[in-house]
Coordinates of C-alpha atoms in Angstrom, one line a residue:
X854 CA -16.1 66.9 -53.0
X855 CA -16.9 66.6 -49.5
X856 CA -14.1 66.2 -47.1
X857 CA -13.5 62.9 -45.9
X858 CA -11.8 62.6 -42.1
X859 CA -8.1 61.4 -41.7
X860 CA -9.7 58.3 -39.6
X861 CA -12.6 57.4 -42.1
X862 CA -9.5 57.4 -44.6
X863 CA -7.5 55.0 -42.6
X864 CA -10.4 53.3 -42.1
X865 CA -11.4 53.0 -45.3
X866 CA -7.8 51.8 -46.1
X867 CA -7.7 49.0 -43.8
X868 CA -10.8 47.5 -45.3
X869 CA -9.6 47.5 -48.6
X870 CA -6.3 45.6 -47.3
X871 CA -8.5 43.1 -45.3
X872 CA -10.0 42.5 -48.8
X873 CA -6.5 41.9 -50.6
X874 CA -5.4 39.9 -47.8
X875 CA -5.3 35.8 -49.7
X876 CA -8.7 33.7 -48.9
X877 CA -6.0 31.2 -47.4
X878 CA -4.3 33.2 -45.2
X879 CA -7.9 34.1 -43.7
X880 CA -8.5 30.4 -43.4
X881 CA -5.1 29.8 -41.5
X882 CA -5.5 32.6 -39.6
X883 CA -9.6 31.4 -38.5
X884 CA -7.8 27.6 -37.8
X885 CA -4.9 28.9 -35.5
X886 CA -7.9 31.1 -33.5
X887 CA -9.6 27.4 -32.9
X888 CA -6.9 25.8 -31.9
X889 CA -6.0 28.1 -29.4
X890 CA -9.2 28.5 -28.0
X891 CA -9.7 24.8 -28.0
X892 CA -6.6 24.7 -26.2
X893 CA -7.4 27.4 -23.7
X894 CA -10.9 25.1 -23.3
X895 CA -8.8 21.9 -22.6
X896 CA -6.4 23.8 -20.4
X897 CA -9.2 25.1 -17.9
X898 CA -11.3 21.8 -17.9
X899 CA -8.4 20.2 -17.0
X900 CA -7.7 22.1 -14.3
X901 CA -11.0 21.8 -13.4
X902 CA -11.1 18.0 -13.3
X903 CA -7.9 18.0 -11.6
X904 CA -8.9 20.6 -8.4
X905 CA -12.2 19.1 -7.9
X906 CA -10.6 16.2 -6.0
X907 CA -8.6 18.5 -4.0
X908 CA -9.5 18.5 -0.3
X909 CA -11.2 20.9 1.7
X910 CA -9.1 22.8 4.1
X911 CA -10.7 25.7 5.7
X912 CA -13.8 26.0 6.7
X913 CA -16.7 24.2 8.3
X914 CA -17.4 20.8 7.9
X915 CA -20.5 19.3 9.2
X916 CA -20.4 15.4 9.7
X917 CA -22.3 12.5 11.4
X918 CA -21.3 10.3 14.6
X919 CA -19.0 12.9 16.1
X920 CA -18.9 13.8 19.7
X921 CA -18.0 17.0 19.8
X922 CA -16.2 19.4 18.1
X923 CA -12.6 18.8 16.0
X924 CA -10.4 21.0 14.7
X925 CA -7.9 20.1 12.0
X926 CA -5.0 21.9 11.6
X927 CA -2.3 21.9 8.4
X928 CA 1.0 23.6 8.0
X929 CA 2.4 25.1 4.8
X930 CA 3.2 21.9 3.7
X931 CA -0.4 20.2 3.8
X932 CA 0.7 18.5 6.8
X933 CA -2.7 17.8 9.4
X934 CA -2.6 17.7 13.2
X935 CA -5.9 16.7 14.6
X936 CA -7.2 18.2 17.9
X937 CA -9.8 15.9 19.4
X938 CA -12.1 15.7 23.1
X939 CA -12.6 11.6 23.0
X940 CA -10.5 8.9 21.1
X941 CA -13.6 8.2 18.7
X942 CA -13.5 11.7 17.2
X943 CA -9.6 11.4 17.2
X944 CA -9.4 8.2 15.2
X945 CA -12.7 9.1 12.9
X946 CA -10.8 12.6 11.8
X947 CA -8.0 10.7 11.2
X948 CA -10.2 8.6 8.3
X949 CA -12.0 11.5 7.1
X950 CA -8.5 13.4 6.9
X951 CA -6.6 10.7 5.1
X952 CA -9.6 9.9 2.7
X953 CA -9.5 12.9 1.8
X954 CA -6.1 13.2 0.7
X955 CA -5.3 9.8 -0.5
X956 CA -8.1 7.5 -1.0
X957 CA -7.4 6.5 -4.5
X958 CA -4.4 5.0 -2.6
X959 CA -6.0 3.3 0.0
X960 CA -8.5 2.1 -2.0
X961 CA -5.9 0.4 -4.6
X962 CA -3.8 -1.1 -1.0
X963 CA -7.1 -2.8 0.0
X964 CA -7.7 -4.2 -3.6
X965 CA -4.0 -5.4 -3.9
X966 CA -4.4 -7.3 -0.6
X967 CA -8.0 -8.8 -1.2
X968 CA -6.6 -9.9 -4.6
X969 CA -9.2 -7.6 -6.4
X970 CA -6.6 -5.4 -8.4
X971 CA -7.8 -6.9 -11.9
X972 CA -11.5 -5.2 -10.7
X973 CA -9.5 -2.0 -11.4
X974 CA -6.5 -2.5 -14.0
X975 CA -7.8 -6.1 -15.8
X976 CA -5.7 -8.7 -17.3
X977 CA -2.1 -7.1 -16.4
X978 CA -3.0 -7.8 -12.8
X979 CA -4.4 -11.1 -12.7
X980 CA -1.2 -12.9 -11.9
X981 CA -0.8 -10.9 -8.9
X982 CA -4.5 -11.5 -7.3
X983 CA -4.1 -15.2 -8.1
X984 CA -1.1 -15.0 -5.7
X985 CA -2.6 -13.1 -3.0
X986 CA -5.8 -15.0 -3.1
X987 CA -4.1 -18.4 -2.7
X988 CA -2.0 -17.0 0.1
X989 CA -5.3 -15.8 1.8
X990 CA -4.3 -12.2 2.9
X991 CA -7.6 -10.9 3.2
X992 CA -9.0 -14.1 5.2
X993 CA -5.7 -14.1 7.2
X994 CA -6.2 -10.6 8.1
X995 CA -10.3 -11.3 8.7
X996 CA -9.0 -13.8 11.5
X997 CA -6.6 -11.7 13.2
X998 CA -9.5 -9.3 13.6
X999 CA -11.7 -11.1 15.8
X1000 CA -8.7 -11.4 18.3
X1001 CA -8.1 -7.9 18.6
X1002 CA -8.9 -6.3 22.2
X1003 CA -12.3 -4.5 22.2
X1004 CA -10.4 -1.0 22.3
X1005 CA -8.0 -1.7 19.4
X1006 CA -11.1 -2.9 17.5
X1007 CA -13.5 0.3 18.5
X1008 CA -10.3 2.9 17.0
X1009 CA -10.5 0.9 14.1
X1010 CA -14.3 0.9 13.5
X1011 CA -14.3 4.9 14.3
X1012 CA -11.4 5.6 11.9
X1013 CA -13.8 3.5 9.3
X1014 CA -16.5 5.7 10.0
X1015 CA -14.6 8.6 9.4
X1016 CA -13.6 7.5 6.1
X1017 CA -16.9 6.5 5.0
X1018 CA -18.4 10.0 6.0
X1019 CA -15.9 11.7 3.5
X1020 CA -16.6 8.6 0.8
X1021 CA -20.2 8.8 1.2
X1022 CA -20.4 12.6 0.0
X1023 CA -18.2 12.4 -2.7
X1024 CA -18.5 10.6 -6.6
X1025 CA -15.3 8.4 -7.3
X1026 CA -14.1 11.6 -9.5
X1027 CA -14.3 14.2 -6.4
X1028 CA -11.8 11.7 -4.3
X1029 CA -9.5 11.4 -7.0
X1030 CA -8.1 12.3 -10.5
X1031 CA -7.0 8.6 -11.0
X1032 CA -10.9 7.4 -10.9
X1033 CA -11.2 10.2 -13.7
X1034 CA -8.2 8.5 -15.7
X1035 CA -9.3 5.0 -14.8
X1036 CA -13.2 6.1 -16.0
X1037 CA -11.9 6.7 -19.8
X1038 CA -9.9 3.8 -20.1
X1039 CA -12.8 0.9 -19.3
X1040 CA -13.8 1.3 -15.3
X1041 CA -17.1 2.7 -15.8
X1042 CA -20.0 3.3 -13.3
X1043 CA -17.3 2.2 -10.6
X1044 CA -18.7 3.1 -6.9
X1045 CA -16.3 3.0 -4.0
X1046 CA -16.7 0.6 -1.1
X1047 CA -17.1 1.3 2.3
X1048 CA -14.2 1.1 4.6
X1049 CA -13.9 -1.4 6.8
X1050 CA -11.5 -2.2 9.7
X1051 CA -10.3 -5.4 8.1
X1052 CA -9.2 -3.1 4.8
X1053 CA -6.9 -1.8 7.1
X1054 CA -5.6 -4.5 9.0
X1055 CA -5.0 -6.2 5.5
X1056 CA -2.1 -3.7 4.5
X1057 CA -0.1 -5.3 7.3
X1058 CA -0.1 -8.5 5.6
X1059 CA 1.6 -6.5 2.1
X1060 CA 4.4 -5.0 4.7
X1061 CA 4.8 -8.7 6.1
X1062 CA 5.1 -9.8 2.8
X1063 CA 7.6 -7.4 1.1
X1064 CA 9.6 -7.4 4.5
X1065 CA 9.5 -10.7 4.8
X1066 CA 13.4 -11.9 4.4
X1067 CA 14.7 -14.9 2.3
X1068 CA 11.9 -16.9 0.5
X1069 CA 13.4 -15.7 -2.3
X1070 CA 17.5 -17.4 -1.0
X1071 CA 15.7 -20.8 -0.4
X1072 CA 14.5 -21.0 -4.1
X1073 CA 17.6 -20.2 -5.5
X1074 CA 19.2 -22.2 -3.3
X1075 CA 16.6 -25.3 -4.0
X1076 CA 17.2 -24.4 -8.0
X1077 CA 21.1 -24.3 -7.6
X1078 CA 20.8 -27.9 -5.8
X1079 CA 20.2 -29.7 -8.6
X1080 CA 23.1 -29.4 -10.5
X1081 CA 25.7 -28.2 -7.8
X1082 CA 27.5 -28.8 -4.7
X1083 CA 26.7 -27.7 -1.9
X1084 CA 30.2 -26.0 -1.3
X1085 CA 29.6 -24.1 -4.3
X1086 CA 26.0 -22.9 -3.6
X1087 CA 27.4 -22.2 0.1
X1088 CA 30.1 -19.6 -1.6
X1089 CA 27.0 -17.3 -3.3
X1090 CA 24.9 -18.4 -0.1
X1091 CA 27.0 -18.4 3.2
X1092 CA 26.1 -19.5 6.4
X1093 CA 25.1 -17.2 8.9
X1094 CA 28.4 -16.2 11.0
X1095 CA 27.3 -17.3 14.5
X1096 CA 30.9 -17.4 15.9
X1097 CA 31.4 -13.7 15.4
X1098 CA 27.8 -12.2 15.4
X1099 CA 26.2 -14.3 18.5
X1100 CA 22.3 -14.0 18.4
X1101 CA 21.2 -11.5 21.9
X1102 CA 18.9 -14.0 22.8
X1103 CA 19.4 -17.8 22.4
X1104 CA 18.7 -21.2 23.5
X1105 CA 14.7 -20.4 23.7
X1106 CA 11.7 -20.7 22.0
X1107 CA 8.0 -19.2 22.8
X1108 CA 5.4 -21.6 24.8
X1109 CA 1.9 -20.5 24.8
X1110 CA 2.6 -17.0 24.7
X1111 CA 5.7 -17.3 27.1
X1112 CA 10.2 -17.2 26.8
X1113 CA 11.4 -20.9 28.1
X1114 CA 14.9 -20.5 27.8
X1115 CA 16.4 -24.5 27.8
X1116 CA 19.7 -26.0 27.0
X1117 CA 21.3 -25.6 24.1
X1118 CA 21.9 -28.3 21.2
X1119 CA 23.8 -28.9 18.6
X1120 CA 21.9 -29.1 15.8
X1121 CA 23.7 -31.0 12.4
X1122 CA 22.4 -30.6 8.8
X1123 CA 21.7 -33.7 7.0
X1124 CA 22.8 -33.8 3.0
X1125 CA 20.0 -33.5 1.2
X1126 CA 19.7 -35.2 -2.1
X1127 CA 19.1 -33.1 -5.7
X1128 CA 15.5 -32.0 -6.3
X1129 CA 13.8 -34.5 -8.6
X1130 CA 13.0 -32.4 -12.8
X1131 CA 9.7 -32.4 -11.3
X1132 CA 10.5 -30.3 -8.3
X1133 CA 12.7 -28.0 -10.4
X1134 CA 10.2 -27.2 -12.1
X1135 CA 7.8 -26.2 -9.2
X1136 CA 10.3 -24.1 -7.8
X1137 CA 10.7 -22.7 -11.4
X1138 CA 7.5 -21.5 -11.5
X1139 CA 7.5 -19.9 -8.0
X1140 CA 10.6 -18.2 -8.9
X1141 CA 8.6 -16.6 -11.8
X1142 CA 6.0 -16.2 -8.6
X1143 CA 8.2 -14.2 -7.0
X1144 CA 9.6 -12.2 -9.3
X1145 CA 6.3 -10.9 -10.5
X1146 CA 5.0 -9.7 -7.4
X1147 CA 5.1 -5.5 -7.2
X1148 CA 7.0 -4.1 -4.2
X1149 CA 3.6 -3.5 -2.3
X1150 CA 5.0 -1.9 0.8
X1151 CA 7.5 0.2 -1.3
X1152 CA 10.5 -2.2 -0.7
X1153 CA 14.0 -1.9 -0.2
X1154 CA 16.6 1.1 -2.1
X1155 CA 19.0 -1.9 -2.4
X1156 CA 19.8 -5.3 -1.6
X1157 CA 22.6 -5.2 1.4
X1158 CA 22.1 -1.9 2.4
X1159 CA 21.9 -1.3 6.3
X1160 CA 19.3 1.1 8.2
X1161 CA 20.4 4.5 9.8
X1162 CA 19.4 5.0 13.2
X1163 CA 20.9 7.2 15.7
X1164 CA 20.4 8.9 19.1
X1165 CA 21.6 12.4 20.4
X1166 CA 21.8 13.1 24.2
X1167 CA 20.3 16.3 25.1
X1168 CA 23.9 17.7 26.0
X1169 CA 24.4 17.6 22.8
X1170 CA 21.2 19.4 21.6
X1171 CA 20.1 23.0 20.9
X1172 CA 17.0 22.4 23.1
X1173 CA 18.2 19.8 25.7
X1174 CA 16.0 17.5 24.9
X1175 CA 17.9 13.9 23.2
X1176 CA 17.0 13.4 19.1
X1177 CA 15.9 10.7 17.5
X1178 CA 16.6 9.9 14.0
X1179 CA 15.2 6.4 12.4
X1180 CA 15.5 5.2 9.3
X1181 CA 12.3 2.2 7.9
X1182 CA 14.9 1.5 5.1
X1183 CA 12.3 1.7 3.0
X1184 CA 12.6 2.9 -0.8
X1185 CA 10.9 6.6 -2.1
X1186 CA 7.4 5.8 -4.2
X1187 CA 4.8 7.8 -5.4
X1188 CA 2.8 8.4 -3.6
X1189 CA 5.1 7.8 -0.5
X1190 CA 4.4 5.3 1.6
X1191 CA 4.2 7.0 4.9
X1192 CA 1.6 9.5 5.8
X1193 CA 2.6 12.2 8.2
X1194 CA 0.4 13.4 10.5
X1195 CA -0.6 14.5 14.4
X1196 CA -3.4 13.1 16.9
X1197 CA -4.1 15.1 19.8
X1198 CA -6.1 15.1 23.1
X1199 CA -7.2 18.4 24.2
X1200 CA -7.1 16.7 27.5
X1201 CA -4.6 13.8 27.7
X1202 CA -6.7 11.2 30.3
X1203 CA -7.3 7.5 30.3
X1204 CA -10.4 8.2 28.2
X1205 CA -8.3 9.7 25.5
X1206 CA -4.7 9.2 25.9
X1207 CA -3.2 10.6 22.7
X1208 CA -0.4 12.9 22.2
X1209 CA 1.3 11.7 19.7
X1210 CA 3.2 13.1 15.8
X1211 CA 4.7 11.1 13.2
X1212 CA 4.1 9.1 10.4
X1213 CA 1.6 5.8 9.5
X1214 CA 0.5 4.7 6.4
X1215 CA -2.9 5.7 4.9
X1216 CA -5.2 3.4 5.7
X1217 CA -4.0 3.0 9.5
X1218 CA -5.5 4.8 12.3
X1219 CA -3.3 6.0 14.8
X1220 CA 0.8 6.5 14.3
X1221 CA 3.5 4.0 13.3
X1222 CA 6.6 5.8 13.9
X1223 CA 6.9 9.4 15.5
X1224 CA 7.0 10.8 19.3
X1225 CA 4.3 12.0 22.1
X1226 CA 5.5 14.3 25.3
X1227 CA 8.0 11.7 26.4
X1228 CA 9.8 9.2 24.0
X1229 CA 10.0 8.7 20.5
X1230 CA 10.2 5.7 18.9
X1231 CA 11.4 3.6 15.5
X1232 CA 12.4 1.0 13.9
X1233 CA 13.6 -1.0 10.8
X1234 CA 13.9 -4.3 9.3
X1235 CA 16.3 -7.0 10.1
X1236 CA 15.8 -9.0 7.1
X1237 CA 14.6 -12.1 9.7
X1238 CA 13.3 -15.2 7.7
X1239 CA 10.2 -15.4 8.7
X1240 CA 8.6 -17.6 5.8
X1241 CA 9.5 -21.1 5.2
X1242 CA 9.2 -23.0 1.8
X1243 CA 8.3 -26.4 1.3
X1244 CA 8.2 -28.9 -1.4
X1245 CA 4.8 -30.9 -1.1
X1246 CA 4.3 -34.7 -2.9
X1247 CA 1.0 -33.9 -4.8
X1248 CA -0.7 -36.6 -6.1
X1249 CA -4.7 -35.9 -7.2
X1250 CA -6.9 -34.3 -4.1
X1251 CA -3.8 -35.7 -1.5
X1252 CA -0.5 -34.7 -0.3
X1253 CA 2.5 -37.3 1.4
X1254 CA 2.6 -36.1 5.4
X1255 CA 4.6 -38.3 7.5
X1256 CA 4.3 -41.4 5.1
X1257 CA 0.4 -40.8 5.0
X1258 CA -1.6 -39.4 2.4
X1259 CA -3.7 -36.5 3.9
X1260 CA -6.7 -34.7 1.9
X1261 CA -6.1 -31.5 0.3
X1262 CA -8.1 -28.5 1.9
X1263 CA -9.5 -26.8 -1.4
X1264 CA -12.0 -24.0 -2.2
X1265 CA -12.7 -21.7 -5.4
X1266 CA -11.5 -18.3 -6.0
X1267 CA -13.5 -15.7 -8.4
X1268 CA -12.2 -12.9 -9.6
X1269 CA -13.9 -10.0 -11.7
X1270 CA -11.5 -8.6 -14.4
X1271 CA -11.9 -5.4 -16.2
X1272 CA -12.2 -6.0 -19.4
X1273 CA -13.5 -9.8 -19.4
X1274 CA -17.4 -10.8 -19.7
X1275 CA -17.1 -13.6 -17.7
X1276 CA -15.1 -13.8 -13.7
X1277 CA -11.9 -15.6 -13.6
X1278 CA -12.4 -18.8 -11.5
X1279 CA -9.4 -21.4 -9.9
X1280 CA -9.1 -24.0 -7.1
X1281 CA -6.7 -23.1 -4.4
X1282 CA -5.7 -26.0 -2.6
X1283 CA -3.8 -25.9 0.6
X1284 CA -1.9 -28.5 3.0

């Protein structure tokens, strides 16, 4: 007999097991190998689809319309100081930089306030561009453009420019994983607009509007009215106490652009009579308005809560220098509302006179709150009522004005809506 090799044998002896081993437990064994490598495969094209929208942040890259050179800078925490030799390549840095790390953001702020959000998320949003289209955000913010000084304008045309060097290279997915999410779920083909100065100008009118004060009192207090007294609707909605909380400035008002302080009056309230079922149910439905509106600028933590702010003198300091801490009252989001950043002059001069850190919101060149080489600066909000409602006497294409009947200024709205065949088309009409 010929010899056979202890590792033939033990060969030969796991074979005959792999034989006895049942056909099913083979089959299990070939399904649980799949799903792990289908797993694995799901796992790395994942991560894949996820880091190809993540910025570039070493390197060299080469862009148009710069004047020189610019370096960007960012700490361990992503954070990005900009070093510039002219204001233009300061501002369009600042684009490129923030399109780069948040554009699905900025893109979504400048659909919310054009009223083009059903374009991106259909039907669920269609309440909420019918109510910024008839409020005219976008035209609003169109207008205050062309009164801007020719400087204020130019920053805002180079920090365009910088973002639409960074869009113009990139495919909707390579900005942003959301595009990706979006692309699955009906937003095909989608192709990112350029920026443009009035996108960012717009967001102004979403801060305006979520810190814009008591709209929302004055149609509770108009709903209230028509079935209680007004002492009773004065105990949930007391008067301002002027006695012990005297206003800084009073007795004026502003005259083409200028203070005239006059003479004080007394001023006297008239009792108003109930709202008519009609009205009741006008202010009903901008109640339901209201109330459906998303906090666009990412609101307040609560309702009554007071902002921080304090000062520190630089006696009190490890450095010498005073401290300033502010607080924008404003509630934590996802992403966060404020963007932190640094823009800096190599050499601070008229022609380029920034030296400043902080924080702004994406979108917006330049920064909101923060500090250069000699102050800081912040501030909050005081809650002021700044919007006023009214109750308008409608009848067909006219509204009552001073015991006349004046023509209602109307125009059609279209909106596209993921989702629909057809646009969504209304009449605003305005007084």
């Amino acid at each position: 007999m010929t010899p056979v090799s202890e590792t033939a044998a033990s060969l030969a002896g796991a074979r005959r097991g792999f034989r006895s081993w049942p056909r099913a437990g083979r089959w299990a064994s070939y399904a649980v190998t799949v799903l792990v490598l289908l797993v694995v495969g799901a796992l790395v094209t994942a991560v894949l689809v996820v880091r190809q929208s993540f910025p570039q942040t070493d390197g060299t890259i080469e862009v148009p319309g710069l004047d020189g050179r610019v370096t960007v800078v960012r700490d361990d925490h992503g954070i990005p100081q900009v070093y510039a030799g002219t204001s233009h390549d300061l501002f369009y840095a600042q684009g490129f930089v923030q399109a780069q790390d948040r554009f699905f953001e900025m893109d979504v702020r400048r659909h919310t306030t054009a009223g083009r959000l059903s374009e991106l998320f259909g039907e669920a949003t269609l309440d909420v561009d019918r109510t910024v289209r008839t409020m005219g955000w976008r035209r609003v913010a169109e207008e205050e453009l062309s009164r801007l000084s020719p400087r204020t304008k130019a920053y805002l045309q180079a920090y365009s420019d910088g973002v639409n060097a960074y869009v113009g290279r990139h495919t909707p997915g390579e900005m942003s994983l959301e595009y990706t999410v979006l692309a699955r779920n009906g937003l095909h083909h989608y192709q990112a607009q350029p920026w443009t100065p009035a996108d960012s100008v717009s967001w102004l009118k979403a801060i305006a509007w979520d810190l814009r004060g008591n709209m929302q009192d004055e149609v509770q207090r108009g709903l209230l009215s028509a079935g209680h007294a007004r002492a009773r609707i004065s105990e949930l909605y007391p008067p301002y106490p002027y006695a012990r909380h005297r206003p800084i400035v009073r007795d004026g008002s502003v005259v083409h652009g200028r203070f005239e302080q006059h003479a004080g009056t007394a001023t006297r309230v008239a009792a108003r009579p109930a709202p008519a079922p009609a009205a009741v149910r006008a202010l009903a439905r901008v109640d339901r308005t209201l109330r459906a509106m998303p906090r666009l600028g990412g609101g307040s933590p609560s309702e009554g809560l007071g902002s921080n702010a304090w000062a520190v003198d630089g006696a009190h300091s490890t450095t010498g220098a005073p401290i300033l801490a502010n607080d924008p009252h404003l509630a934590v989001s996802l992403p966060g509302i404020w963007y932190q950043m640094g823009l800096h002059c190599r050499r601070v001069a008229a022609a380029c006179p920034f030296d400043v850190s902080g924080f702004t919101f994406s979108g917006m060149p330049g920064v909101v709150i923060g500090h250069n080489d000699r102050v800081a600066w912040g501030f909050t909000n005081l809650d002021p009522d700044v919007t006023d409602l009214f109750l308008e006497k409608v009848s067909g294409r006219t509204y009552l004005y001073d015991r006349r009947r004046l023509p209602l200024r109307m125009h059609d709205e279209t909106i596209r809506v993921l989702g629909r065949d057809r646009p969504y088309r209304f009449t605003v009409r305005a007084t």
